């Protein structure tokens, strides 16, 4: 019988790596709190209609990448490919933006897309997501960009670039769409098959094509800035002024359109020079029409998402630190089998008092136990003599010194020693 392996495009996050993930999530969590964002937990699966209507029927995600199935009730269910639509659905369903109020929400967890696995990109991947709902002011856009940059600053990432663009709105985008149609129709023979299908359905997506031939055509395409309505133009100017006010440098990129239909006005990415062609570590923007697209009243929104796998890659490439690897402070060893009960009691008391402790539960010899204890700071040794004296022999494994401590004072003693490390 063959060994069952993990499905293609998934991977196990093992203990040697999971503590690094915890550091990233904890750093993001504290930064979110500092910016006034509250955590929200969402279902991993939603009704398929949420994504087909919200994300867009013509997007690659909906057309090619979603994990969709029919449940036992005959309902079409999809494993979430992204979080924004789910956050907006939760805000509408729970009246989080009722009567002109706003909500600043964040979440993290697994997303699912059926695409070709590659370095830093998996079919089950993990994202950190932040959404500011109910505010149309451009300062919300600036704050979201500031938030994503601040998370990366606290993680120690360097060599990052903020790239921004405007994708207009329902008033001015049709004008730009016609200009793009004229340009791309004149170069149809240079477009890939995928972009040919996009030509009539969503020509803005051609700007995002990564194929070289399409890229040359897209580079020559007209930019959107001459087509923006006064509202979108003013909004984008305010975003740029806000970023400049905070001292952020940015790059304008007319080809930045994002891959989801719900974006309006601001679109942005944060790029890393250390990831090669697939170099975005965060992306987001404004999506004022998403709420109405999924059946709610109009709620303006702006947010971003960043992939934990991508962040890990950049941090390791740049030699960033992940804080201290968690370690157990004390190992409690039994000199003989008769002492194992006392060992169990002491280990229990240490853990109750927040001292990370370990003991042998497999019946190993004292020699084998002490070999395991070598990676800890202290070894607490209990044998017949210690039990007779109601004491514990505590050995400092960094300098080999050893003291005898009354059993009831072992917790206090180890707390005092922990304060020195």
Short mmCIF file of C-alpha atoms in Angstrom, two decimals:
data_model
loop_
_atom_site.label_atom_id
_atom_site.label_comp_id
_atom_site.label_asym_id
_atom_site.label_seq_id
_atom_site.Cartn_x
_atom_site.Cartn_y
_atom_site.Cartn_z
CA UNK A 1 0.00 0.00 0.00
CA UNK A 2 1.45 3.37 -1.04
CA UNK A 3 1.99 6.17 1.45
CA UNK A 4 -0.61 8.95 1.31
CA UNK A 5 1.05 12.31 0.74
CA UNK A 6 -0.29 15.85 1.01
CA UNK A 7 -2.24 17.06 -2.05
CA UNK A 8 -0.25 18.91 -4.71
CA UNK A 9 0.03 22.59 -3.90
CA UNK A 10 -0.26 22.13 -0.15
CA UNK A 11 2.39 21.70 2.50
CA UNK A 12 2.82 21.00 6.19
CA UNK A 13 4.00 23.84 8.41
CA UNK A 14 6.32 21.91 10.74
CA UNK A 15 7.46 22.95 14.24
CA UNK A 16 10.83 24.10 12.85
CA UNK A 17 8.95 26.77 10.88
CA UNK A 18 5.66 27.32 12.70
CA UNK A 19 7.22 29.52 15.37
CA UNK A 20 8.32 31.90 12.61
CA UNK A 21 4.73 32.05 11.38
CA UNK A 22 3.61 32.84 14.91
CA UNK A 23 6.08 35.74 15.02
CA UNK A 24 4.73 37.18 11.75
CA UNK A 25 1.10 36.83 12.83
CA UNK A 26 1.77 38.29 16.29
CA UNK A 27 3.61 41.25 14.74
CA UNK A 28 0.74 41.84 12.32
CA UNK A 29 -1.81 41.48 15.13
CA UNK A 30 -0.13 44.09 17.33
CA UNK A 31 0.23 46.48 14.40
CA UNK A 32 -3.46 46.06 13.56
CA UNK A 33 -4.38 46.87 17.17
CA UNK A 34 -2.19 49.97 17.08
CA UNK A 35 -4.09 51.16 14.01
CA UNK A 36 -7.50 50.44 15.56
CA UNK A 37 -8.33 47.32 13.54
CA UNK A 38 -10.32 44.54 15.25
CA UNK A 39 -9.95 40.85 14.42
CA UNK A 40 -12.78 38.99 12.69
CA UNK A 41 -13.00 35.24 12.02
CA UNK A 42 -14.69 34.13 8.81
CA UNK A 43 -15.96 30.80 7.42
CA UNK A 44 -13.46 28.96 5.24
CA UNK A 45 -16.24 28.25 2.74
CA UNK A 46 -18.99 30.53 1.43
CA UNK A 47 -21.81 30.36 -1.09
CA UNK A 48 -20.25 30.41 -4.56
CA UNK A 49 -22.40 33.39 -5.55
CA UNK A 50 -20.51 35.60 -3.11
CA UNK A 51 -17.35 35.27 -5.21
CA UNK A 52 -18.93 35.08 -8.67
CA UNK A 53 -20.84 38.32 -8.01
CA UNK A 54 -18.28 40.04 -5.82
CA UNK A 55 -14.93 39.05 -7.28
CA UNK A 56 -16.23 38.98 -10.88
CA UNK A 57 -17.34 36.36 -13.40
CA UNK A 58 -14.52 37.21 -15.83
CA UNK A 59 -11.65 37.01 -13.34
CA UNK A 60 -9.16 34.16 -13.47
CA UNK A 61 -10.10 33.29 -9.89
CA UNK A 62 -13.76 32.64 -10.69
CA UNK A 63 -13.19 31.16 -14.15
CA UNK A 64 -10.25 28.86 -13.42
CA UNK A 65 -9.06 28.76 -9.83
CA UNK A 66 -11.90 28.27 -7.35
CA UNK A 67 -12.45 25.05 -5.43
CA UNK A 68 -16.23 24.72 -5.87
CA UNK A 69 -18.42 21.78 -4.91
CA UNK A 70 -22.06 20.95 -4.28
CA UNK A 71 -22.96 20.17 -0.69
CA UNK A 72 -25.51 17.56 0.40
CA UNK A 73 -28.28 20.11 0.17
CA UNK A 74 -27.50 20.79 -3.48
CA UNK A 75 -26.01 24.22 -2.76
CA UNK A 76 -22.91 25.44 -4.60
CA UNK A 77 -20.14 26.04 -2.04
CA UNK A 78 -16.65 27.45 -2.63
CA UNK A 79 -13.54 27.35 -0.46
CA UNK A 80 -12.67 31.01 -0.06
CA UNK A 81 -10.10 32.20 -2.65
CA UNK A 82 -9.72 35.57 -0.88
CA UNK A 83 -11.08 37.30 2.22
CA UNK A 84 -12.41 40.71 1.17
CA UNK A 85 -15.77 39.50 -0.15
CA UNK A 86 -16.29 37.47 3.05
CA UNK A 87 -15.48 40.47 5.25
CA UNK A 88 -17.95 42.63 3.34
CA UNK A 89 -20.60 39.90 3.54
CA UNK A 90 -20.10 39.71 7.32
CA UNK A 91 -20.30 43.49 7.65
CA UNK A 92 -23.59 43.60 5.72
CA UNK A 93 -25.10 40.58 7.47
CA UNK A 94 -24.22 41.87 10.95
CA UNK A 95 -24.91 45.60 10.32
CA UNK A 96 -21.36 46.61 11.18
CA UNK A 97 -21.63 49.78 9.08
CA UNK A 98 -25.23 50.69 9.94
CA UNK A 99 -26.31 54.35 10.18
CA UNK A 100 -23.12 55.77 8.78
CA UNK A 101 -20.74 53.96 11.12
CA UNK A 102 -17.50 52.38 9.95
CA UNK A 103 -15.59 49.20 10.72
CA UNK A 104 -11.86 48.47 10.63
CA UNK A 105 -11.42 44.70 10.49
CA UNK A 106 -8.60 42.24 9.97
CA UNK A 107 -8.24 38.49 9.74
CA UNK A 108 -5.80 35.82 8.73
CA UNK A 109 -6.05 32.22 7.61
CA UNK A 110 -6.00 29.80 4.69
CA UNK A 111 -7.26 30.66 1.19
CA UNK A 112 -7.63 28.24 -1.71
CA UNK A 113 -6.89 28.65 -5.42
CA UNK A 114 -6.29 25.96 -8.02
CA UNK A 115 -3.24 27.34 -9.82
CA UNK A 116 0.20 26.05 -10.74
CA UNK A 117 2.24 25.69 -7.55
CA UNK A 118 5.53 27.58 -7.49
CA UNK A 119 7.94 29.10 -5.02
CA UNK A 120 5.96 31.03 -2.41
CA UNK A 121 2.64 30.20 -4.07
CA UNK A 122 0.49 27.24 -3.02
CA UNK A 123 -3.05 26.03 -3.65
CA UNK A 124 -3.72 26.33 0.05
CA UNK A 125 -2.01 29.53 1.08
CA UNK A 126 -2.26 31.85 4.06
CA UNK A 127 -3.09 35.53 3.95
CA UNK A 128 -3.23 38.44 6.36
CA UNK A 129 -6.11 40.70 5.36
CA UNK A 130 -7.23 44.17 6.55
CA UNK A 131 -10.34 46.07 5.48
CA UNK A 132 -11.57 49.57 6.34
CA UNK A 133 -15.31 49.75 5.60
CA UNK A 134 -17.67 52.71 5.55
CA UNK A 135 -15.19 55.52 4.78
CA UNK A 136 -14.89 57.02 1.30
CA UNK A 137 -12.27 59.62 2.19
CA UNK A 138 -8.86 59.21 0.55
CA UNK A 139 -7.23 59.31 3.97
CA UNK A 140 -8.57 55.80 4.55
CA UNK A 141 -6.61 54.66 1.49
CA UNK A 142 -3.48 56.31 2.88
CA UNK A 143 -3.98 54.69 6.30
CA UNK A 144 -4.36 51.22 4.77
CA UNK A 145 -1.15 51.67 2.74
CA UNK A 146 0.57 53.02 5.87
CA UNK A 147 -0.64 50.00 7.86
CA UNK A 148 0.76 47.47 5.39
CA UNK A 149 4.10 49.30 5.21
CA UNK A 150 4.28 49.48 9.01
CA UNK A 151 3.76 45.72 9.37
CA UNK A 152 6.69 45.11 7.03
CA UNK A 153 8.81 47.74 8.81
CA UNK A 154 8.26 46.02 12.16
CA UNK A 155 9.17 42.67 10.58
CA UNK A 156 12.43 44.19 9.36
CA UNK A 157 11.80 43.94 5.61
CA UNK A 158 13.91 46.12 3.35
CA UNK A 159 14.15 46.92 -0.36
CA UNK A 160 10.39 47.44 -0.68
CA UNK A 161 8.58 49.62 -3.20
CA UNK A 162 5.07 51.08 -2.98
CA UNK A 163 3.38 51.13 -6.40
CA UNK A 164 0.05 52.91 -6.92
CA UNK A 165 -2.48 53.54 -9.65
CA UNK A 166 -6.11 54.56 -10.08
CA UNK A 167 -8.53 52.27 -11.88
CA UNK A 168 -11.29 54.87 -11.99
CA UNK A 169 -14.94 54.26 -11.22
CA UNK A 170 -18.16 53.30 -13.01
CA UNK A 171 -18.38 56.83 -14.45
CA UNK A 172 -14.93 57.15 -16.01
CA UNK A 173 -13.83 53.57 -16.54
CA UNK A 174 -16.06 53.03 -19.62
CA UNK A 175 -14.25 55.93 -21.32
CA UNK A 176 -10.88 54.35 -20.57
CA UNK A 177 -12.20 50.95 -21.63
CA UNK A 178 -12.98 52.29 -25.11
CA UNK A 179 -9.48 53.72 -25.44
CA UNK A 180 -8.00 50.38 -24.46
CA UNK A 181 -10.22 48.53 -26.92
CA UNK A 182 -9.00 50.73 -29.76
CA UNK A 183 -5.37 50.19 -28.80
CA UNK A 184 -5.53 46.44 -28.22
CA UNK A 185 -7.66 45.77 -31.31
CA UNK A 186 -4.91 47.39 -33.37
CA UNK A 187 -2.43 44.88 -31.88
CA UNK A 188 -4.58 41.75 -31.69
CA UNK A 189 -1.97 39.64 -33.49
CA UNK A 190 0.50 40.32 -30.65
CA UNK A 191 -1.80 39.22 -27.82
CA UNK A 192 -1.82 35.77 -26.19
CA UNK A 193 -4.93 33.59 -26.34
CA UNK A 194 -5.96 34.50 -22.80
CA UNK A 195 -5.77 38.22 -23.54
CA UNK A 196 -7.77 37.77 -26.73
CA UNK A 197 -10.62 36.42 -24.62
CA UNK A 198 -10.21 39.36 -22.24
CA UNK A 199 -10.37 41.87 -25.08
CA UNK A 200 -14.15 42.23 -25.21
CA UNK A 201 -14.98 41.08 -21.69
CA UNK A 202 -12.46 42.98 -19.57
CA UNK A 203 -9.66 44.72 -21.53
CA UNK A 204 -8.20 46.24 -18.34
CA UNK A 205 -7.01 42.74 -17.42
CA UNK A 206 -4.67 42.75 -20.43
CA UNK A 207 -2.63 45.42 -18.65
CA UNK A 208 -1.87 42.83 -15.95
CA UNK A 209 -0.68 40.08 -18.30
CA UNK A 210 2.81 38.81 -17.45
CA UNK A 211 3.61 37.47 -20.94
CA UNK A 212 6.33 39.44 -22.70
CA UNK A 213 4.46 40.00 -25.99
CA UNK A 214 1.37 41.30 -24.21
CA UNK A 215 3.56 43.35 -21.91
CA UNK A 216 5.05 45.28 -24.83
CA UNK A 217 1.57 46.07 -26.14
CA UNK A 218 0.35 47.06 -22.66
CA UNK A 219 3.33 49.37 -22.15
CA UNK A 220 2.23 51.35 -25.21
CA UNK A 221 -1.41 51.51 -24.10
CA UNK A 222 -2.87 54.87 -23.04
CA UNK A 223 -2.83 55.50 -19.30
CA UNK A 224 -5.99 56.06 -17.31
CA UNK A 225 -5.11 59.47 -15.88
CA UNK A 226 -6.47 61.44 -18.87
CA UNK A 227 -9.77 59.53 -18.56
CA UNK A 228 -10.41 59.96 -14.85
CA UNK A 229 -13.48 61.91 -13.79
CA UNK A 230 -12.99 64.85 -11.47
CA UNK A 231 -13.96 62.82 -8.41
CA UNK A 232 -11.44 60.03 -9.15
CA UNK A 233 -8.75 62.52 -10.10
CA UNK A 234 -9.24 64.48 -6.88
CA UNK A 235 -9.29 61.27 -4.82
CA UNK A 236 -6.04 60.03 -6.34
CA UNK A 237 -4.37 63.42 -5.82
CA UNK A 238 -5.35 63.27 -2.14
CA UNK A 239 -3.89 59.76 -1.84
CA UNK A 240 -0.59 60.95 -3.30
CA UNK A 241 -0.52 64.02 -1.05
CA UNK A 242 -1.23 61.87 1.99
CA UNK A 243 1.60 59.47 1.20
CA UNK A 244 3.98 62.38 0.62
CA UNK A 245 2.88 63.97 3.89
CA UNK A 246 3.94 60.79 5.72
CA UNK A 247 7.27 60.69 3.89
CA UNK A 248 6.46 57.66 1.74
CA UNK A 249 7.99 57.37 -1.69
CA UNK A 250 5.89 55.67 -4.34
CA UNK A 251 5.91 54.74 -8.01
CA UNK A 252 3.05 55.28 -10.45
CA UNK A 253 2.30 52.27 -12.63
CA UNK A 254 -0.46 52.59 -15.24
CA UNK A 255 -0.46 48.79 -15.70
CA UNK A 256 -1.40 48.10 -12.08
CA UNK A 257 -5.07 47.11 -12.23
CA UNK A 258 -5.31 44.22 -9.73
CA UNK A 259 -6.97 40.95 -10.65
CA UNK A 260 -10.42 41.44 -9.10
CA UNK A 261 -13.40 43.28 -10.57
CA UNK A 262 -14.45 44.97 -7.34
CA UNK A 263 -11.62 47.53 -7.30
CA UNK A 264 -12.41 51.24 -7.85
CA UNK A 265 -10.12 54.26 -7.67
CA UNK A 266 -6.95 53.38 -5.72
CA UNK A 267 -5.02 50.20 -6.49
CA UNK A 268 -1.64 49.50 -4.93
CA UNK A 269 1.01 46.86 -4.40
CA UNK A 270 4.11 46.55 -2.27
CA UNK A 271 6.91 44.90 -4.20
CA UNK A 272 10.10 43.23 -3.03
CA UNK A 273 13.23 43.26 -5.16
CA UNK A 274 14.16 39.86 -3.70
CA UNK A 275 11.35 37.74 -5.16
CA UNK A 276 12.06 37.85 -8.90
CA UNK A 277 9.16 38.14 -11.34
CA UNK A 278 6.44 37.27 -8.80
CA UNK A 279 7.55 40.07 -6.51
CA UNK A 280 4.40 41.40 -4.84
CA UNK A 281 4.26 40.87 -1.06
CA UNK A 282 1.03 42.84 -0.56
CA UNK A 283 -1.72 44.23 -2.71
CA UNK A 284 -4.96 46.05 -2.28
CA UNK A 285 -6.98 49.15 -2.94
CA UNK A 286 -10.47 50.63 -2.87
CA UNK A 287 -13.68 48.74 -3.72
CA UNK A 288 -16.69 51.04 -3.29
CA UNK A 289 -19.02 48.86 -5.40
CA UNK A 290 -18.44 45.48 -3.74
CA UNK A 291 -21.23 45.78 -1.15
CA UNK A 292 -23.90 46.54 -3.76
CA UNK A 293 -22.56 43.79 -6.03
CA UNK A 294 -23.30 41.19 -3.34
CA UNK A 295 -26.73 42.54 -2.50
CA UNK A 296 -26.15 45.13 0.22
CA UNK A 297 -26.44 48.88 0.43
CA UNK A 298 -23.45 50.77 -0.89
CA UNK A 299 -20.58 50.65 1.61
CA UNK A 300 -17.23 52.15 0.57
CA UNK A 301 -14.21 50.03 1.40
CA UNK A 302 -10.45 49.89 1.10
CA UNK A 303 -8.05 47.17 2.21
CA UNK A 304 -5.13 44.91 1.44
CA UNK A 305 -3.92 41.33 1.74
CA UNK A 306 -0.44 39.90 2.08
CA UNK A 307 0.72 36.31 1.85
CA UNK A 308 2.48 34.78 4.85
CA UNK A 309 4.50 32.46 2.59
CA UNK A 310 5.74 35.44 0.58
CA UNK A 311 6.63 37.36 3.74
CA UNK A 312 8.60 34.35 5.00
CA UNK A 313 10.55 34.13 1.74
CA UNK A 314 11.52 37.80 1.82
CA UNK A 315 12.46 37.75 5.50
CA UNK A 316 14.69 34.69 5.05
CA UNK A 317 16.22 36.15 1.88
CA UNK A 318 17.03 39.40 3.69
CA UNK A 319 18.26 37.73 6.88
CA UNK A 320 15.52 39.19 9.07
CA UNK A 321 15.11 37.84 12.58
CA UNK A 322 11.95 36.11 13.80
CA UNK A 323 12.39 36.90 17.48
CA UNK A 324 13.54 34.07 19.72
CA UNK A 325 12.75 30.47 18.92
CA UNK A 326 10.54 29.13 21.71
CA UNK A 327 12.37 26.90 24.14
CA UNK A 328 11.49 24.85 27.19
CA UNK A 329 13.14 26.27 30.30
CA UNK A 330 13.35 23.26 32.62
CA UNK A 331 13.60 19.51 32.23
CA UNK A 332 12.46 17.39 35.18
CA UNK A 333 14.30 14.06 35.35
CA UNK A 334 13.67 10.93 37.47
CA UNK A 335 16.69 9.05 38.83
CA UNK A 336 14.57 5.89 39.13
CA UNK A 337 11.07 4.63 38.40
CA UNK A 338 9.91 5.23 41.99
CA UNK A 339 10.58 8.96 41.50
CA UNK A 340 8.42 9.40 38.40
CA UNK A 341 5.33 10.36 40.40
CA UNK A 342 7.17 13.24 42.08
CA UNK A 343 8.55 14.28 38.70
CA UNK A 344 5.04 14.41 37.29
CA UNK A 345 3.84 16.56 40.20
CA UNK A 346 6.73 19.04 39.92
CA UNK A 347 6.32 19.36 36.16
CA UNK A 348 2.62 20.04 36.70
CA UNK A 349 3.38 22.78 39.25
CA UNK A 350 5.98 24.42 37.00
CA UNK A 351 3.59 24.53 34.04
CA UNK A 352 0.77 25.91 36.22
CA UNK A 353 3.14 28.75 37.13
CA UNK A 354 4.07 29.56 33.51
CA UNK A 355 7.48 27.88 33.53
CA UNK A 356 7.86 25.96 30.27
CA UNK A 357 8.78 22.44 31.41
CA UNK A 358 9.23 18.96 30.06
CA UNK A 359 9.62 15.52 31.56
CA UNK A 360 10.00 12.00 30.23
CA UNK A 361 6.71 10.17 29.67
CA UNK A 362 8.14 7.24 27.71
CA UNK A 363 10.08 5.43 30.48
CA UNK A 364 13.64 6.33 29.39
CA UNK A 365 16.66 5.76 31.61
CA UNK A 366 18.09 8.61 33.68
CA UNK A 367 21.07 8.81 31.31
CA UNK A 368 18.76 9.15 28.31
CA UNK A 369 16.69 11.75 30.16
CA UNK A 370 19.75 13.87 30.90
CA UNK A 371 20.79 13.61 27.25
CA UNK A 372 17.42 15.11 26.32
CA UNK A 373 17.83 17.76 29.03
CA UNK A 374 20.93 19.15 27.32
CA UNK A 375 18.92 21.62 25.22
CA UNK A 376 17.22 23.22 28.27
CA UNK A 377 18.45 25.82 30.74
CA UNK A 378 17.89 23.79 33.93
CA UNK A 379 17.47 20.16 34.92
CA UNK A 380 15.39 19.34 38.00
CA UNK A 381 16.53 15.95 39.30
CA UNK A 382 14.46 13.85 41.69
CA UNK A 383 15.54 10.51 43.18
CA UNK A 384 15.14 8.57 46.43
CA UNK A 385 17.38 10.98 48.35
CA UNK A 386 15.45 14.04 47.13
CA UNK A 387 12.12 12.43 48.01
CA UNK A 388 13.37 11.58 51.51
CA UNK A 389 14.43 15.22 52.02
CA UNK A 390 11.37 16.64 50.19
CA UNK A 391 13.78 18.52 47.92
CA UNK A 392 14.82 18.91 44.29
CA UNK A 393 18.35 19.00 42.90
CA UNK A 394 18.41 21.79 40.28
CA UNK A 395 21.31 21.84 37.85
CA UNK A 396 22.17 24.90 35.79
CA UNK A 397 22.98 23.37 32.41
CA UNK A 398 24.83 26.44 31.15
CA UNK A 399 27.53 26.42 33.86
CA UNK A 400 26.99 22.93 35.43
CA UNK A 401 26.42 24.38 38.92
CA UNK A 402 23.91 22.53 41.08
CA UNK A 403 21.88 23.37 44.19
CA UNK A 404 19.37 21.57 46.40
CA UNK A 405 16.06 23.40 46.82
CA UNK A 406 13.04 22.47 48.98
CA UNK A 407 10.36 20.92 46.77
CA UNK A 408 7.82 23.65 47.59
CA UNK A 409 10.33 26.40 46.67
CA UNK A 410 11.38 24.98 43.29
CA UNK A 411 8.87 27.12 41.39
CA UNK A 412 10.01 30.32 43.11
CA UNK A 413 13.69 29.46 42.55
CA UNK A 414 13.19 28.81 38.81
CA UNK A 415 11.17 32.02 38.42
CA UNK A 416 14.12 33.92 39.91
CA UNK A 417 16.53 32.17 37.54
CA UNK A 418 14.31 32.83 34.54
CA UNK A 419 14.45 36.56 35.27
CA UNK A 420 18.20 36.44 34.65
CA UNK A 421 17.90 35.13 31.10
#
